[in-house]
Short mmCIF file of C-alpha atoms in Angstrom, two decimals:
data_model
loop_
_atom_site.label_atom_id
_atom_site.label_comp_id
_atom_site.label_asym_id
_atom_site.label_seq_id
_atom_site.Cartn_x
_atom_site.Cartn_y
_atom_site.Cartn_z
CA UNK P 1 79.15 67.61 109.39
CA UNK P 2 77.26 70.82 110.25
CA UNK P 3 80.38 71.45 112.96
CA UNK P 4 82.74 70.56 110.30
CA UNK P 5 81.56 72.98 108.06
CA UNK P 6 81.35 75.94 110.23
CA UNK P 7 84.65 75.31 111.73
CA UNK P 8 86.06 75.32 108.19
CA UNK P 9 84.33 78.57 107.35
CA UNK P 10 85.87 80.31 110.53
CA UNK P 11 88.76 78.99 109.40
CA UNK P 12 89.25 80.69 106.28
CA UNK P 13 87.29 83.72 107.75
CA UNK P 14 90.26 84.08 110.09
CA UNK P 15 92.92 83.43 107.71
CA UNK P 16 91.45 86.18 105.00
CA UNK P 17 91.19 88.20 108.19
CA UNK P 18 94.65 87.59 109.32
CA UNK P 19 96.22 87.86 105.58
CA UNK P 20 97.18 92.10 106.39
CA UNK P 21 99.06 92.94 109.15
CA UNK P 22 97.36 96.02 111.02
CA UNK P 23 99.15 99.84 110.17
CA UNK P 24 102.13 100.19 112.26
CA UNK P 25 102.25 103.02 115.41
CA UNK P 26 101.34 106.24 114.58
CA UNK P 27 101.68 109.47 116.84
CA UNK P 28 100.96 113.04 116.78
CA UNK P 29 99.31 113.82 113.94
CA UNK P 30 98.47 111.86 112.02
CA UNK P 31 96.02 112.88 109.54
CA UNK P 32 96.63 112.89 106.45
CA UNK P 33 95.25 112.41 101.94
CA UNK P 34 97.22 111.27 99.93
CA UNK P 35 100.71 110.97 101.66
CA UNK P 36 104.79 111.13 100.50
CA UNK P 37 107.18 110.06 102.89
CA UNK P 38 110.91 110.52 102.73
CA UNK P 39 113.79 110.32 104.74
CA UNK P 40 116.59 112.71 105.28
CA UNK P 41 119.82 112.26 106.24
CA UNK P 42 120.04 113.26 109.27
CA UNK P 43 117.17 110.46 110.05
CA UNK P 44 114.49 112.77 110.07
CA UNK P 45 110.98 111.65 108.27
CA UNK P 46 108.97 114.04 105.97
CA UNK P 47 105.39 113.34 105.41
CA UNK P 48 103.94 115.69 102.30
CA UNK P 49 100.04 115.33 102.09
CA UNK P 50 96.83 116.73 99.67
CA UNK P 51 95.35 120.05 101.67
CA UNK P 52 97.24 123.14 102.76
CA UNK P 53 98.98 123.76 99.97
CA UNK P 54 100.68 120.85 100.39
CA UNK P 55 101.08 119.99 104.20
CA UNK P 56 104.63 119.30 105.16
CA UNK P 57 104.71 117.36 108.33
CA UNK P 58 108.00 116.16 110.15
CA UNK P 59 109.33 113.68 112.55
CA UNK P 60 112.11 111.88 114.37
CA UNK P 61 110.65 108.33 113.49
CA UNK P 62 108.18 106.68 111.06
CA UNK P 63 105.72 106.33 113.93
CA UNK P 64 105.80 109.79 115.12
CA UNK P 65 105.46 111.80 116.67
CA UNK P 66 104.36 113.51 113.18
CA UNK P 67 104.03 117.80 114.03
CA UNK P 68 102.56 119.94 110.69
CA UNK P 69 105.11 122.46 109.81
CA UNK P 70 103.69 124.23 107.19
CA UNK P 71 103.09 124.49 103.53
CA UNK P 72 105.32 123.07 100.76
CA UNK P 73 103.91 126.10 98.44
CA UNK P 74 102.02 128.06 100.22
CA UNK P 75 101.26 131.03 97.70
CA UNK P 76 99.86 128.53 95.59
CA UNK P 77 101.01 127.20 92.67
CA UNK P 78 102.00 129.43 89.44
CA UNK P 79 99.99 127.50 87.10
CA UNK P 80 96.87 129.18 86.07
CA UNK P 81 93.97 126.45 86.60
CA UNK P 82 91.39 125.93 89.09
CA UNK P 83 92.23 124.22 92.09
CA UNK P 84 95.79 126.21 92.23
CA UNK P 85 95.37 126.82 95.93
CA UNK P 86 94.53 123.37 96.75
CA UNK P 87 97.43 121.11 95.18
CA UNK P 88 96.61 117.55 95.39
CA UNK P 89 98.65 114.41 95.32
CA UNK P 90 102.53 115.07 96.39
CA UNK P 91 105.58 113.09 95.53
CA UNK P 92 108.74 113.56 96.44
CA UNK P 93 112.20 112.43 95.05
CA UNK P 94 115.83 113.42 95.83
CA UNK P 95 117.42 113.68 92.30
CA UNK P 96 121.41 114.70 92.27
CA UNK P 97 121.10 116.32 95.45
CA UNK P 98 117.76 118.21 95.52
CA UNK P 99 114.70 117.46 96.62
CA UNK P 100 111.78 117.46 93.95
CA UNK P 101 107.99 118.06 94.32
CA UNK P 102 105.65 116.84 92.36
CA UNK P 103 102.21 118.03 92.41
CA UNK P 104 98.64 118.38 91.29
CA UNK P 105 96.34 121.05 89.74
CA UNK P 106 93.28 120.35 89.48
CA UNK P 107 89.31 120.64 90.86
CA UNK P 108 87.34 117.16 91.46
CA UNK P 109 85.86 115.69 88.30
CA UNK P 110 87.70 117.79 85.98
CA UNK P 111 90.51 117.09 83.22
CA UNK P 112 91.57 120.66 83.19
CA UNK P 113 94.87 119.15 85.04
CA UNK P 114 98.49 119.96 85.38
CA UNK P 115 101.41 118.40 87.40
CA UNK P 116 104.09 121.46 88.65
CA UNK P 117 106.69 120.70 90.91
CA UNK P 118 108.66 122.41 93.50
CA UNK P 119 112.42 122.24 94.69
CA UNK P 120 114.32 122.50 98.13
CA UNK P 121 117.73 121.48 99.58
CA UNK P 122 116.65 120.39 102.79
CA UNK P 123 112.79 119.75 102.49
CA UNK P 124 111.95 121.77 105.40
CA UNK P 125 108.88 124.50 105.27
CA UNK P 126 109.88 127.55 104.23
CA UNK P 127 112.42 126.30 101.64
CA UNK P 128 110.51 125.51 98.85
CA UNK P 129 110.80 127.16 95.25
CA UNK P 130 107.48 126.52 92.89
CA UNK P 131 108.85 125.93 89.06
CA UNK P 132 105.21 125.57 87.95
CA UNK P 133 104.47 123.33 85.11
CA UNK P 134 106.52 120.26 84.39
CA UNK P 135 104.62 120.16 80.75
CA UNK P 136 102.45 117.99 81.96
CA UNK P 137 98.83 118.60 81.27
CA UNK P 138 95.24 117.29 80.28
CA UNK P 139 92.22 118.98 78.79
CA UNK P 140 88.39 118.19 77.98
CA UNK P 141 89.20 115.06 75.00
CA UNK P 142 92.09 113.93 75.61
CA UNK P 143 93.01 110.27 76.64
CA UNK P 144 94.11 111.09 80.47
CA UNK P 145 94.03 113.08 83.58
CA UNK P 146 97.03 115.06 84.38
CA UNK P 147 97.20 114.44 88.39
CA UNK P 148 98.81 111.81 90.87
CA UNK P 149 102.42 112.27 89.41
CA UNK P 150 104.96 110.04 90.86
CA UNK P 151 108.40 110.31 89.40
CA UNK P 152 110.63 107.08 89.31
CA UNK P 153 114.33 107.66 88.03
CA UNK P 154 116.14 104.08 86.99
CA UNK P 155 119.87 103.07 87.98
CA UNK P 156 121.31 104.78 84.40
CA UNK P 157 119.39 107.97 85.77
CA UNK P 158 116.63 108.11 83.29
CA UNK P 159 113.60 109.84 84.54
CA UNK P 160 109.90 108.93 83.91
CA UNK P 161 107.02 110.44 85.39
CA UNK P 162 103.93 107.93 86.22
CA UNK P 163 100.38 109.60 86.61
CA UNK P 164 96.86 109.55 85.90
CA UNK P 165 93.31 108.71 87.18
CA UNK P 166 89.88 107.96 85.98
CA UNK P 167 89.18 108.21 82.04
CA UNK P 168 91.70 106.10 80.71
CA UNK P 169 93.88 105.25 83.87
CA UNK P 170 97.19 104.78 84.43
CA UNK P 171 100.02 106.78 82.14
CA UNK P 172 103.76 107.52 81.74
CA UNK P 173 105.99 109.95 80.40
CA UNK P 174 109.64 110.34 79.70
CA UNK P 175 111.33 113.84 81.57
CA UNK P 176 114.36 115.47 80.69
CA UNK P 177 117.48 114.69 82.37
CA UNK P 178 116.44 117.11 85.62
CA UNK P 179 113.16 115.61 86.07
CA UNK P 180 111.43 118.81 85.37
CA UNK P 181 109.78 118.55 82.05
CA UNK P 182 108.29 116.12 79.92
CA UNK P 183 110.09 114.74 76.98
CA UNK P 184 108.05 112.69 75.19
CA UNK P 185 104.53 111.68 74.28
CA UNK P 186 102.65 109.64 77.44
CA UNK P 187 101.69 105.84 76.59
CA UNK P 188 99.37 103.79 78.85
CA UNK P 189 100.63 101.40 81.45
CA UNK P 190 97.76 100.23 83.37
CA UNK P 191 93.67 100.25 82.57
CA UNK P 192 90.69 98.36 83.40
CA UNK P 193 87.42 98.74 81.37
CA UNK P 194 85.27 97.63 84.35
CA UNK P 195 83.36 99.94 86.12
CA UNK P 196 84.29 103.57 86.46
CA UNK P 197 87.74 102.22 85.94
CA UNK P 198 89.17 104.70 89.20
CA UNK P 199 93.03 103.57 88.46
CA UNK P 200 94.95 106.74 90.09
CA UNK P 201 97.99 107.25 92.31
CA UNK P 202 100.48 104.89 90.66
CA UNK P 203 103.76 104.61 92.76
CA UNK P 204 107.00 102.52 90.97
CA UNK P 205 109.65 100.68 92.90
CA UNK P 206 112.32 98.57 92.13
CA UNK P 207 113.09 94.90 93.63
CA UNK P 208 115.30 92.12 92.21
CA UNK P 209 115.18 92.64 88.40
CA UNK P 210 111.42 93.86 88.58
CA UNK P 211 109.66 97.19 88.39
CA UNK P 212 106.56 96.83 90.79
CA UNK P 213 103.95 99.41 89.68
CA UNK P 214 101.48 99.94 92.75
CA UNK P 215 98.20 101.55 92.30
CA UNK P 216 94.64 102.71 94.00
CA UNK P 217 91.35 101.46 92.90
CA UNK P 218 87.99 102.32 93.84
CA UNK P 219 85.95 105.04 95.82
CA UNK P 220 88.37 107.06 97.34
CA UNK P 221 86.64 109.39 99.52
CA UNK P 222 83.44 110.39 100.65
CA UNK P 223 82.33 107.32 102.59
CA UNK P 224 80.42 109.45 105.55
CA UNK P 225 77.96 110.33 103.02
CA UNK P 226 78.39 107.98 99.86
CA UNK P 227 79.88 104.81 100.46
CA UNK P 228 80.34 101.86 98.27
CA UNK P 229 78.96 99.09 97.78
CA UNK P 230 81.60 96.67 99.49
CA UNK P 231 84.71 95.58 97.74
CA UNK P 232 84.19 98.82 95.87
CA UNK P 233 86.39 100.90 98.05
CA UNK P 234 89.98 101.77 98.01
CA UNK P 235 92.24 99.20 97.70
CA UNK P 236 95.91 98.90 96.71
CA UNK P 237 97.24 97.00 93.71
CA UNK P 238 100.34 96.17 91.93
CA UNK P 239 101.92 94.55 88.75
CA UNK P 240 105.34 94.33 87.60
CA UNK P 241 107.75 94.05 84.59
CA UNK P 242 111.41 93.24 84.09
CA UNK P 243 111.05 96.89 82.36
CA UNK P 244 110.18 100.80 83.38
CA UNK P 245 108.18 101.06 80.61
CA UNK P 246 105.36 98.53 80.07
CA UNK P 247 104.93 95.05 80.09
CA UNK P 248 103.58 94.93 83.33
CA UNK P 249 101.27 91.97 84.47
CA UNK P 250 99.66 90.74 87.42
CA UNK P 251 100.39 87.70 89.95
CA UNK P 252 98.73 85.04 87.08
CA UNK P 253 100.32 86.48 84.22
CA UNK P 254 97.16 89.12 83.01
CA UNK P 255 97.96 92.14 81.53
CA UNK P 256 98.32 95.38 83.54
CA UNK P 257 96.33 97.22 80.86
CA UNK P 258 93.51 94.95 80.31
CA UNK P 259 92.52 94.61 83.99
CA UNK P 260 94.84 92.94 85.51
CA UNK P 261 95.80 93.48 88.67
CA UNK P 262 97.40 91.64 92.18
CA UNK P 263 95.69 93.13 95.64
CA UNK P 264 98.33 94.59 97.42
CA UNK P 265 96.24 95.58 100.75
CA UNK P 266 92.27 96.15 101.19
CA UNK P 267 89.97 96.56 103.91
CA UNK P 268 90.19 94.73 106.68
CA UNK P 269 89.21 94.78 110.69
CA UNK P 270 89.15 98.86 111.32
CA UNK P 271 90.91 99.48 108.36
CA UNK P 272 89.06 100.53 105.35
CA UNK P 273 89.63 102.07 102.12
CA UNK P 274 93.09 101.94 102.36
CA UNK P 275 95.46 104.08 99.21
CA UNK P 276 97.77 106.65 97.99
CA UNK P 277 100.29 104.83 98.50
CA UNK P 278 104.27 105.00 98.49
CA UNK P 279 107.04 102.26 98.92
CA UNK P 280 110.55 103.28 100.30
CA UNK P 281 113.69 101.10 101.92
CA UNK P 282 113.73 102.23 105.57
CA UNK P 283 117.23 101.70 107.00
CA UNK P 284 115.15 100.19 110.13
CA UNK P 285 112.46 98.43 109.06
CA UNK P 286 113.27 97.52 104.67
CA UNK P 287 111.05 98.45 102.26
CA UNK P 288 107.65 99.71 103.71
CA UNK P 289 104.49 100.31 102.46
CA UNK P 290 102.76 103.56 103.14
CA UNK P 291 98.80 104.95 103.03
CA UNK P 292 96.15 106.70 104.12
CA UNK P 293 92.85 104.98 105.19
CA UNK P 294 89.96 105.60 107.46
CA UNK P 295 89.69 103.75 111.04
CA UNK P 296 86.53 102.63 111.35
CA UNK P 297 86.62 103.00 115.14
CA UNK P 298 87.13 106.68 114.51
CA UNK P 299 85.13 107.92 111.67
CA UNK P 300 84.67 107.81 108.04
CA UNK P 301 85.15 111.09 107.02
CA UNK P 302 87.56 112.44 104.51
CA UNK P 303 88.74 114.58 107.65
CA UNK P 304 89.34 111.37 109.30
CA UNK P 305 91.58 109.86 107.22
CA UNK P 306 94.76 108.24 108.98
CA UNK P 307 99.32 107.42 108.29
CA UNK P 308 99.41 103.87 107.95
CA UNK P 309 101.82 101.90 107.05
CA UNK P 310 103.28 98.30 106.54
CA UNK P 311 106.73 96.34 106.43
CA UNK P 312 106.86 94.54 103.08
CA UNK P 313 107.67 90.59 102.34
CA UNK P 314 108.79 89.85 99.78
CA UNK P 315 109.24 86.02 99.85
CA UNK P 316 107.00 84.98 97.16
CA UNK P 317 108.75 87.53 94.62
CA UNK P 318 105.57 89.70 94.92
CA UNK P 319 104.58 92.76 97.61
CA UNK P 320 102.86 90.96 100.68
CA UNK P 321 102.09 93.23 104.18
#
């Protein structure tokens, strides 16, 4: 019986163990906070990342080998807040044949926020044009935090811009037709009352009739010298709705905005803390989940922070890597 039992709790050890596939190849560099990958179409991969002014980062496959270009803005951006030499939180979008930027300003801990956004034709460094604010801001009372834009435009080309993190979570925002401004007032999508409730970096993507909203939760950073208690560090989660808009709820039904939430991918084996994530359909490999996280073989600096990223299944109707 004694055998039995610890044969059955190696068992499932093993199988939660085995439940994440490990981050696919990744060479050159590879460092990176925060990342948004695209592809051009010429098959050529763009990584954008948090730090130097927006990194821009390039290469001929997903796996590298990545080579750091330059700087997406590199005079800073034009809006006039603190932290406007050290943008956070990129997305990028191709809308009617440019390439949009979307970006944070911003210092850590603050709500004196703004999203701006950039625009290029070919998404290399040196062409970028800063537009500044996309109207987009947060201040000392109100409801949100202003950073982690991600911009998802539907099949009938409306635009909405997902963002938020921390004091009330998870918001979105109708834009003008160009994507460049907002155009309406921002309504909650996705909040949890536990804890610090640290609901940032929502990214939305579009399967089979549903809108999947992912998110991070947890301690993001800062594990050399802070870390969290375990289970408390980065993960990624997801919900989904049959609309853009709200009505988003987890795997057993809960509701996106009164903690509910499905774990997408979370530590596991050298991976830990894994987030800021992106989804996009590879022509090679389908839809594929992308990350940063810190290999624990390496180092658990913020400095040390890794590209991952996963092929999706979708067989059960929800995101599995």
């Amino acid at each position: 019986m004694f055998t039995s039992s610890i044969l059955a709790a190696s068992a499932a050890l093993i199988s939660t163990v085995a439940a994440y596939a490990n981050p696919g190849a990744c060479s050159g560099d590879c460092w990176t906070h925060d990342p948004a990958v695209i592809r051009r179409s010429d098959g050529t991969y763009f990584r954008f990342s948090t730090g130097n002014k927006i990194g821009v980062y390039s290469a001929p496959a997903l796996s590298g080998p990545w080579t750091l270009k330059g700087s997406a803005v590199p005079a800073g951006s034009s809006i006039n807040l603190k932290g406007k030499d050290d943008l956070w939180a990129p997305d990028v979008q191709l809308i009617d044949g440019t390439y949009y930027l979307y970006y944070s300003v911003s210092s850590f801990g603050s709500q004196d926020s703004a999203i701006g956004y950039a625009t290029s034709k070919t998404l290399d460094s040196g062409s970028w044009t800063d537009h500044g604010s996309t109207g987009v801001s947060s201040s000392s009372g109100k409801a949100y935090n202003a950073i982690d834009a991600n911009v998802f435009v539907t099949s009938d080309g409306k635009k909405y811009m997902n963002f938020g993190s921390f004091w009330s979570d998870i918001y979105q925002t109708p834009l003008n037709s160009a994507g460049t401004k907002s155009s309406g007032n921002p309504t909650q999508i996705s909040f949890t009352s536990s804890g610090t409730h640290a609901r940032e970096g929502a990214f939305m993507y579009s399967r089979g009739g549903y809108y999947y909203l992912f998110w991070s939760e947890g301690q993001c950073c800062g594990y050399d010298s802070s870390k969290p208690a375990a289970g408390k560090e980065y993960k990624i989660m997801v919900c989904r709705s049959t609309s853009p808009t709200g009505g988003f709820v987890d795997k057993t039904g809960a509701s996106c905005t009164s903690g509910g939430g499905t774990v997408v991918l979370e530590s596991h084996g050298n991976v830990y803390g894994p987030g800021g994530q992106g989804v996009f359909a590879d022509p090679k490999y389908g839809a594929v989940l992308y990350y940063h996280y810190v290999d624990t073989t390496v180092g658990y600096a913020d400095g040390n922070k890794k590209f991952g990223w996963n092929t999706i299944s979708w067989s059960t109707g929800w995101p599995v890597v």
